Amino acid sequence: MTASLPVEALRAAVGDDHVLLEADLTASYESDWTGRFHGRAGCVVRPRSTAEVAAVLTACAAAGAPVVVQGGNTGLVGGAVPAGGEVLLSLTRLDELGPVDVAAGQVTAGAGVTLAALQKHARASGLDFGVDLAARDSATVGGLVATNAGGIRVLRYGSMRAQLLGAEAVMADGSVVSRMAGLLKDGTGYDLVSLLCGSEGTLGVVTAVRLKLVPRLASRAVALLAMPDADAAIAVLPGLRERLPHLSAAELLFAPGLALVRKHGHLPAPFPVEHPVYLLVECADRLDPTDALVDAVGEAEGLLDATVATDSAGQRALWAYREQHTESISAEGVPVKLDVSVPTGRLPELIARLESTVSGAAPDARLIVFGHVNEGNLHVNVLDAGDLGEVVTEAVLRLVAELEGSISSEHGVGRAKAEWLSLSRSATEIAAMRAIKTALDPAGLLNPGVLLTREP
Ligand code: MLT
Ligand code: ZN
């Protein structure tokens, strides 16, 4: 496929130094974070502006060269690494941040801006960004938009789509769409910006976005609750939500995951004895929310133990039990990572049936589960599945479908789950999605095989 790459046109578009062909230069772009998905890129192209992205896509369209789009390469579903031979379009150089518009509570960010840089920028103006997640230092705005990322504050602020007021994007033919005025109301027909969010780079390449910012709430309190089982932890949540209007996170952890985090992070035990299930909750406000949190935790039915952190070092230490799950799981081996959600009323049943579902598919596998309990979103990680990874995937996704859930809650569908899309989407919906894809990318050059399988 290398022969059909428009290398000279790409060099003219971005400069010789930013078209990478040698294997030692392209290698870091060709494997995903987990090590599960990889493929050779025809070349890696690194534009630094929307105009350069437009020139790259124009060249690729003329040559019929497929393109894979990548941001910080923190994706977990194989949606941003090559399958083999594509032009890998890296957006990390699109890292410009506009001035914070404090009056409007908005900012413009390039697709390559990291989440951490965006947060720091907003906080310097007394505001904050509503989405947060553990991969903040590497994950980029473009990737967050492409996957409609969620993370740990969805309970309070919603997912990425809810923060998005506008976008600039390059379409498959190289034309540019720009809706960056930050309008809070706009009833002029189809919402292309919203459509691009969650489209996983299959409809256009988002190069910049206009984002909503939220008030900076510097006063925080974090509690870790030890619970006898998942049902009890889930049952506590509605009461916490009702009593704590400033609740900003609720995360579910289990003993096996915490043990891995302690092992790899060399962390002390949070309690004198191990407990089966833990609920990590955070409140954020302008006034100190500690007393309200302590009172609400004290009322939690079934509570076995609890610890509350009021200073930032203590809060970081409690969050480490949650945020180090991803690294600790990967330190044990290459996991099968499934990111699913079910209606919250069905979460107890999903949890109750996961162990037997996984062991039925892969008897030697180890199951590590954690997740965002308020959204019914579990991260199902399966270690030691050997060559039964696809069997486990199918078994878990079928269980989720039976419970009327989604096979992809916040990581995207990518290549990992494309063949199972019909478990969460009807034939009519998939036909509509294919029709939109064909209308916007008739030659099928953008992220082929991602989200929608290649047509037979
Ligand atoms: C998380 O919530 O930590 C992320 O979605 C990453 C993961 O699932 O491993
Ligand atoms: Zn998550």
Coordinates of C-alpha atoms and ligand atoms in Angstrom, one line a residue:
M1 CA 0.0 0.0 0.0
T2 CA 3.0 2.3 0.6
A3 CA 3.4 2.8 -3.2
S4 CA 0.0 4.6 -3.4
L5 CA 0.8 7.0 -0.6
P6 CA 0.9 10.6 -1.8
V7 CA 4.2 11.2 0.0
E8 CA 5.3 14.2 -2.0
A9 CA 1.9 16.0 -1.6
L10 CA 2.0 15.2 2.1
R11 CA 5.5 16.7 2.4
A12 CA 4.3 19.8 0.5
A13 CA 1.3 20.0 3.0
V14 CA 3.2 19.7 6.3
G15 CA 6.9 20.0 5.5
D16 CA 9.4 17.1 5.1
D17 CA 10.2 16.8 8.8
H18 CA 6.6 16.0 9.6
V19 CA 6.1 13.1 7.2
L20 CA 7.6 10.1 9.0
L21 CA 8.3 6.9 7.0
E22 CA 11.1 5.1 8.9
A23 CA 9.9 2.3 11.2
D24 CA 11.8 3.6 14.2
L25 CA 10.1 7.0 13.9
T26 CA 6.6 5.6 13.2
A27 CA 6.7 2.8 15.8
S28 CA 5.3 4.8 18.8
Y29 CA 2.2 5.6 16.7
E30 CA 1.5 2.1 15.7
S31 CA 0.6 0.4 19.0
D32 CA -2.2 1.3 21.3
W33 CA -1.7 2.0 25.0
T34 CA -2.8 -1.5 26.0
G35 CA -0.5 -3.3 23.5
R36 CA -3.5 -5.2 22.2
F37 CA -4.0 -3.3 18.9
H38 CA -1.2 -2.6 16.4
G39 CA -0.5 -2.3 12.7
R40 CA 2.0 -0.6 10.4
A41 CA 1.2 2.9 9.1
G42 CA 2.1 3.8 5.5
C43 CA 3.5 6.9 7.0
V44 CA 2.8 9.3 9.9
V45 CA 1.8 12.9 9.1
R46 CA 1.9 15.7 11.7
P47 CA 0.1 18.9 10.6
R48 CA 0.1 21.9 12.8
S49 CA -3.0 23.8 11.6
T50 CA -6.5 23.2 10.2
A51 CA -5.2 24.4 6.8
E52 CA -2.5 21.7 6.9
V53 CA -5.0 19.0 7.9
A54 CA -7.1 20.2 4.9
A55 CA -4.1 19.9 2.6
V56 CA -3.4 16.4 3.9
L57 CA -6.9 15.2 3.4
T58 CA -7.1 16.7 0.0
A59 CA -4.0 14.8 -1.0
C60 CA -5.3 11.6 0.5
A61 CA -8.6 12.0 -1.2
A62 CA -6.9 12.5 -4.6
A63 CA -4.7 9.4 -4.0
G64 CA -7.5 7.3 -2.5
A65 CA -5.3 6.8 0.6
P66 CA -7.1 5.7 3.8
V67 CA -6.4 7.8 6.9
V68 CA -6.3 6.9 10.6
V69 CA -6.6 9.8 13.0
Q70 CA -4.7 9.8 16.3
G71 CA -4.5 12.2 19.3
G72 CA -2.7 11.3 22.5
N73 CA -2.9 7.5 21.7
T74 CA -4.7 6.7 25.0
G75 CA -7.6 5.0 23.2
L76 CA -8.6 1.6 24.4
V77 CA -10.6 0.1 21.5
G78 CA -8.1 0.1 18.6
G79 CA -9.8 3.1 17.0
A80 CA -6.7 5.3 16.5
V81 CA -3.9 2.9 15.4
P82 CA -3.5 1.6 11.9
A83 CA -4.9 -1.7 10.7
G84 CA -2.1 -1.7 8.0
G85 CA -0.8 0.8 5.5
E86 CA -3.0 3.9 6.2
V87 CA -1.7 7.5 6.5
L88 CA -1.6 8.0 10.3
L89 CA -2.7 11.6 10.9
S90 CA -1.4 12.7 14.3
L91 CA -3.0 15.8 15.7
T92 CA -0.8 16.4 18.7
R93 CA 0.8 19.6 17.1
L94 CA -2.7 21.2 17.0
D95 CA -2.1 22.3 20.6
E96 CA -3.2 25.9 20.6
L97 CA -5.4 27.2 23.4
G98 CA -7.3 30.5 22.9
P99 CA -7.8 33.0 25.7
V100 CA -10.5 32.1 28.3
D101 CA -13.6 34.1 27.7
V102 CA -14.5 34.5 31.3
A103 CA -17.7 36.4 30.6
A104 CA -19.1 33.7 28.4
G105 CA -17.4 30.8 30.3
Q106 CA -15.9 29.5 27.1
V107 CA -12.6 28.6 25.5
T108 CA -11.2 27.5 22.1
A109 CA -8.9 24.5 22.1
G110 CA -7.0 22.7 19.3
A111 CA -7.6 19.0 18.9
G112 CA -4.1 18.2 20.2
V113 CA -4.4 20.1 23.5
T114 CA -4.1 17.6 26.4
L115 CA -6.9 17.5 28.9
A116 CA -4.5 18.5 31.7
A117 CA -3.3 21.6 29.7
L118 CA -7.0 22.6 29.1
Q119 CA -7.8 22.2 32.8
K120 CA -4.7 24.2 33.9
H121 CA -5.6 27.0 31.4
A122 CA -9.2 27.2 32.6
R123 CA -8.2 27.1 36.3
A124 CA -5.8 30.0 35.8
S125 CA -8.9 32.1 34.9
G126 CA -10.9 30.9 37.9
L127 CA -12.9 28.4 35.8
D128 CA -12.6 24.7 35.2
F129 CA -13.4 22.1 32.5
G130 CA -16.3 19.7 33.2
V131 CA -14.7 16.5 31.9
D132 CA -11.9 14.8 33.9
L133 CA -10.3 11.3 33.6
A134 CA -7.2 9.5 34.7
A135 CA -5.4 9.8 31.3
R136 CA -5.6 13.6 31.5
D137 CA -1.8 14.2 30.9
S138 CA -1.9 12.5 27.5
A139 CA -5.5 12.3 26.3
T140 CA -6.2 15.1 23.9
V141 CA -9.3 17.2 23.2
G142 CA -9.7 15.7 19.7
G143 CA -9.8 12.1 21.1
L144 CA -12.2 13.2 23.9
V145 CA -14.6 14.5 21.2
A146 CA -14.1 11.6 18.9
T147 CA -15.2 9.1 21.6
N148 CA -17.6 11.4 23.4
A149 CA -15.5 10.6 26.5
G150 CA -17.1 10.5 29.9
G151 CA -14.8 10.0 32.9
I152 CA -15.2 10.8 36.6
R153 CA -17.4 13.9 36.6
V154 CA -20.3 12.9 34.3
L155 CA -22.6 12.7 37.3
R156 CA -22.2 16.5 37.6
Y157 CA -21.4 17.9 34.2
G158 CA -22.2 15.2 31.6
S159 CA -20.0 13.7 28.9
M160 CA -17.9 15.5 26.3
R161 CA -20.9 16.2 24.0
A162 CA -22.4 18.3 26.8
Q163 CA -19.3 20.6 26.9
L164 CA -19.2 21.1 23.2
L165 CA -20.4 24.5 21.8
G166 CA -18.8 24.3 18.4
A167 CA -16.1 22.7 16.3
E168 CA -13.9 23.1 13.3
A169 CA -13.5 20.0 11.2
V170 CA -11.9 19.0 7.9
M171 CA -14.2 16.7 5.9
A172 CA -13.0 13.7 3.9
D173 CA -12.6 15.8 0.7
G174 CA -10.5 18.4 2.4
S175 CA -13.2 21.0 2.8
V176 CA -13.5 22.8 6.1
V177 CA -16.5 23.3 8.3
S178 CA -16.2 25.9 11.1
R179 CA -18.9 26.6 13.7
M180 CA -16.9 28.3 16.5
A181 CA -19.1 31.2 17.6
G182 CA -20.0 29.4 20.8
L183 CA -23.8 30.0 20.3
L184 CA -25.8 28.7 23.2
K185 CA -28.9 28.4 21.0
D186 CA -28.8 27.4 17.3
G187 CA -31.9 25.9 15.7
T188 CA -30.6 25.9 12.1
G189 CA -31.1 22.2 11.3
Y190 CA -28.9 19.2 11.6
D191 CA -26.3 19.5 14.4
L192 CA -23.1 18.5 12.7
V193 CA -20.9 19.3 15.7
S194 CA -22.9 16.9 17.8
L195 CA -22.8 14.3 15.1
L196 CA -19.0 14.5 14.8
C197 CA -18.8 14.0 18.6
G198 CA -18.6 10.2 19.1
S199 CA -18.1 9.5 15.4
E200 CA -14.6 8.2 16.2
G201 CA -13.0 10.1 13.3
T202 CA -15.1 8.3 10.7
L203 CA -17.0 11.4 9.4
G204 CA -14.5 14.2 9.5
V205 CA -11.4 15.3 11.4
V206 CA -12.1 17.7 14.3
T207 CA -9.2 20.2 14.4
A208 CA -10.5 22.6 17.1
V209 CA -13.4 23.0 19.4
R210 CA -15.3 25.7 21.3
L211 CA -15.9 24.4 24.8
K212 CA -18.1 25.4 27.7
L213 CA -16.3 25.9 31.0
V214 CA -17.7 25.4 34.5
P215 CA -17.1 27.2 37.8
R216 CA -13.9 26.3 39.6
L217 CA -14.9 24.6 42.9
A218 CA -11.8 24.6 45.0
S219 CA -13.3 23.2 48.2
R220 CA -13.4 19.4 48.0
A221 CA -14.0 16.4 50.3
V222 CA -13.4 12.8 49.2
A223 CA -14.6 9.7 51.0
L224 CA -13.9 6.0 50.6
L225 CA -16.7 3.8 51.8
A226 CA -16.2 0.1 52.5
M227 CA -19.4 -1.9 51.7
P228 CA -20.4 -5.5 52.1
D229 CA -21.4 -6.0 48.5
A230 CA -22.1 -4.2 45.2
D231 CA -25.9 -4.2 45.8
A232 CA -25.3 -2.2 49.0
A233 CA -22.9 0.2 47.4
I234 CA -25.3 0.8 44.5
A235 CA -28.3 1.3 46.9
V236 CA -26.4 4.0 48.8
L237 CA -26.0 6.3 45.8
P238 CA -29.6 7.8 45.4
G239 CA -29.4 8.9 49.1
L240 CA -26.0 10.5 48.6
R241 CA -27.2 12.3 45.4
E242 CA -30.2 13.6 47.3
R243 CA -28.3 14.8 50.4
L244 CA -25.3 16.1 48.5
P245 CA -26.1 18.6 45.8
H246 CA -22.4 19.1 45.4
L247 CA -21.7 15.4 44.7
S248 CA -19.2 15.3 41.8
A249 CA -18.0 11.7 41.5
A250 CA -19.1 8.2 42.6
E251 CA -16.8 5.4 41.6
L252 CA -17.2 1.7 42.3
L253 CA -14.1 -0.5 43.2
F254 CA -13.8 -4.1 44.1
A255 CA -11.3 -6.0 46.3
P256 CA -9.4 -7.7 43.4
G257 CA -8.8 -4.4 41.7
L258 CA -7.8 -2.6 44.8
A259 CA -5.3 -5.5 45.6
L260 CA -3.7 -5.0 42.1
V261 CA -3.5 -1.2 42.6
R262 CA -1.9 -1.7 46.0
K263 CA 0.6 -4.3 44.6
H264 CA 1.8 -2.2 41.6
G265 CA 1.4 1.2 43.2
H266 CA 2.9 0.1 46.6
L267 CA 0.1 1.8 48.4
P268 CA -1.0 1.2 52.0
A269 CA -4.3 -0.5 52.8
P270 CA -7.1 2.0 53.2
F271 CA -8.7 0.1 56.1
P272 CA -7.4 -2.3 58.8
V273 CA -9.1 -5.2 57.0
E274 CA -10.0 -5.9 53.4
H275 CA -13.6 -5.4 52.3
P276 CA -15.4 -6.8 49.2
V277 CA -16.6 -3.5 47.7
Y278 CA -15.6 0.2 47.9
L279 CA -17.4 3.4 46.9
L280 CA -15.3 6.5 46.3
V281 CA -17.3 9.7 46.4
E282 CA -16.2 13.3 46.0
C283 CA -18.0 16.6 46.7
A284 CA -16.9 19.9 45.3
D285 CA -18.2 23.3 46.2
R286 CA -17.2 26.9 47.0
L287 CA -17.9 26.3 50.7
D288 CA -16.3 23.3 52.5
P289 CA -18.5 20.3 51.8
T290 CA -16.8 18.1 54.4
D291 CA -19.5 18.2 57.1
A292 CA -22.3 17.4 54.7
L293 CA -20.3 14.5 53.3
V294 CA -19.4 13.1 56.7
D295 CA -23.1 13.2 57.7
A296 CA -24.3 11.6 54.5
V297 CA -21.7 8.8 54.7
G298 CA -22.6 8.2 58.4
E299 CA -26.2 7.5 57.2
A300 CA -25.2 5.0 54.5
E301 CA -26.9 1.7 55.1
G302 CA -24.6 -1.3 55.3
L303 CA -21.5 0.8 55.8
L304 CA -18.6 -1.3 57.1
D305 CA -16.0 1.4 57.4
A306 CA -15.2 4.8 55.9
T307 CA -12.4 7.4 55.6
V308 CA -12.8 11.0 54.6
A309 CA -10.0 13.2 53.2
T310 CA -10.2 16.9 53.4
D311 CA -6.6 18.0 52.5
S312 CA -5.4 17.6 48.9
A313 CA -2.7 15.0 49.7
G314 CA -5.2 12.8 51.4
Q315 CA -7.7 13.2 48.6
R316 CA -5.0 12.3 46.0
A317 CA -4.1 9.2 48.1
L318 CA -7.8 8.1 48.0
W319 CA -8.2 8.8 44.3
A320 CA -5.0 6.8 43.6
Y321 CA -6.9 3.7 44.6
R322 CA -9.3 4.4 41.7
E323 CA -7.1 6.1 39.1
Q324 CA -4.3 3.5 39.2
H325 CA -6.6 0.7 38.2
T326 CA -5.8 1.0 34.4
E327 CA -2.0 1.0 34.8
S328 CA -2.1 -1.8 37.5
I329 CA -4.2 -4.1 35.3
S330 CA -1.9 -3.5 32.3
A331 CA 1.1 -4.2 34.5
E332 CA -0.3 -7.8 34.9
G333 CA -0.6 -8.4 31.2
V334 CA -2.5 -7.3 28.1
P335 CA -6.1 -7.2 29.2
V336 CA -9.3 -7.6 27.2
K337 CA -11.0 -4.2 28.1
L338 CA -14.7 -4.0 27.8
D339 CA -16.5 -0.7 28.7
V340 CA -20.2 -1.2 29.1
S341 CA -23.2 0.4 30.6
V342 CA -26.6 -0.8 31.6
P343 CA -29.7 1.0 33.0
T344 CA -28.7 1.6 36.6
G345 CA -31.6 -0.6 37.9
R346 CA -29.9 -3.6 36.1
L347 CA -26.4 -2.9 37.4
P348 CA -26.7 -5.4 40.3
E349 CA -27.7 -8.1 37.9
L350 CA -24.8 -7.3 35.5
I351 CA -22.3 -7.5 38.4
A352 CA -23.9 -10.7 39.8
R353 CA -23.6 -12.5 36.4
L354 CA -20.2 -11.2 35.2
E355 CA -18.0 -13.7 37.0
S356 CA -19.8 -16.8 35.7
T357 CA -20.1 -15.3 32.2
V358 CA -16.4 -14.7 32.0
S359 CA -15.4 -18.0 33.5
G360 CA -17.8 -19.8 31.2
A361 CA -16.0 -18.3 28.3
A362 CA -12.5 -18.5 29.5
P363 CA -12.0 -20.7 32.6
D364 CA -8.5 -19.4 33.5
A365 CA -9.3 -15.7 33.1
R366 CA -9.1 -13.2 35.9
L367 CA -11.8 -10.6 36.1
I368 CA -11.1 -7.0 37.3
V369 CA -14.1 -4.7 37.4
F370 CA -14.4 -1.0 38.4
G371 CA -16.5 1.8 37.1
H372 CA -18.6 4.9 37.2
V373 CA -21.5 3.7 39.2
N374 CA -23.9 6.6 38.7
E375 CA -24.0 6.0 34.9
G376 CA -24.3 2.2 35.3
N377 CA -20.9 2.1 33.5
L378 CA -18.5 -0.8 34.3
H379 CA -15.0 -1.3 33.0
V380 CA -14.8 -5.0 32.6
N381 CA -11.1 -6.0 32.4
V382 CA -10.2 -9.6 31.7
L383 CA -6.7 -10.8 32.2
D384 CA -5.2 -14.2 31.2
A385 CA -7.9 -14.8 28.5
G386 CA -5.2 -16.2 26.2
D387 CA -6.6 -16.8 22.8
L388 CA -10.2 -16.7 24.1
G389 CA -10.3 -12.9 24.1
E390 CA -13.0 -12.7 21.4
V391 CA -15.0 -15.4 23.1
V392 CA -15.0 -13.5 26.3
T393 CA -15.8 -10.3 24.5
E394 CA -18.9 -11.8 22.8
A395 CA -20.1 -13.4 26.0
V396 CA -19.9 -10.2 28.1
L397 CA -21.4 -8.0 25.3
R398 CA -24.3 -10.4 24.8
L399 CA -25.0 -10.3 28.6
V400 CA -25.0 -6.5 28.4
A401 CA -27.3 -6.5 25.4
E402 CA -29.7 -8.9 27.3
L403 CA -29.8 -6.3 30.1
E404 CA -30.6 -3.5 27.5
G405 CA -27.2 -2.0 27.9
S406 CA -24.6 -0.4 25.7
I407 CA -21.5 -2.3 24.4
S408 CA -19.6 1.0 24.5
S409 CA -20.2 3.4 27.3
E410 CA -17.4 5.9 26.9
H411 CA -14.3 4.4 25.2
G412 CA -15.9 4.1 21.8
V413 CA -16.5 1.1 19.5
G414 CA -13.2 1.3 17.6
R415 CA -12.1 -1.8 15.8
A416 CA -12.4 -3.8 19.0
K417 CA -16.2 -3.9 19.1
A418 CA -17.3 -2.9 15.5
E419 CA -18.5 -6.4 14.7
W420 CA -20.8 -6.4 17.7
L421 CA -22.4 -3.0 17.1
S422 CA -25.8 -4.7 16.3
L423 CA -26.0 -5.8 19.9
S424 CA -26.6 -2.2 20.9
R425 CA -28.0 -0.6 17.6
S426 CA -30.9 -1.8 15.5
A427 CA -30.6 -2.6 11.8
T428 CA -32.4 0.6 11.0
E429 CA -29.9 2.7 13.1
I430 CA -26.9 1.0 11.6
A431 CA -28.3 1.6 8.1
A432 CA -28.8 5.3 9.0
M433 CA -25.2 5.4 10.3
R434 CA -23.9 3.8 7.1
A435 CA -25.9 6.3 5.0
I436 CA -24.4 9.2 6.9
K437 CA -20.9 7.8 6.5
T438 CA -21.4 7.3 2.8
A439 CA -22.7 10.8 2.4
L440 CA -19.8 12.5 4.2
D441 CA -17.0 10.1 3.2
P442 CA -18.1 8.4 0.0
A443 CA -14.8 6.7 -0.6
G444 CA -14.6 5.4 2.9
L445 CA -11.2 6.8 3.6
L446 CA -11.6 8.1 7.2
N447 CA -10.8 5.5 9.9
P448 CA -12.0 2.5 7.8
G449 CA -13.2 -0.5 9.9
V450 CA -13.6 1.7 13.0
L451 CA -17.1 1.9 14.5
L452 CA -18.7 0.4 11.3
T453 CA -17.2 -2.8 9.9
R454 CA -15.9 -2.6 6.3
E455 CA -18.8 -3.4 4.0
P456 CA -18.5 -6.9 2.5
Ligands
MLT1 C1 -11.2 4.9 33.6 O1 -12.3 5.2 34.0 O2 -10.2 4.9 34.4 C2 -11.0 4.8 32.1 O3 -12.1 4.7 31.4 C3 -9.9 3.9 31.7 C4 -10.1 2.4 31.8 O4 -11.3 1.9 31.7 O5 -9.2 1.6 32.0
ZN2 ZN -13.9 5.3 32.7

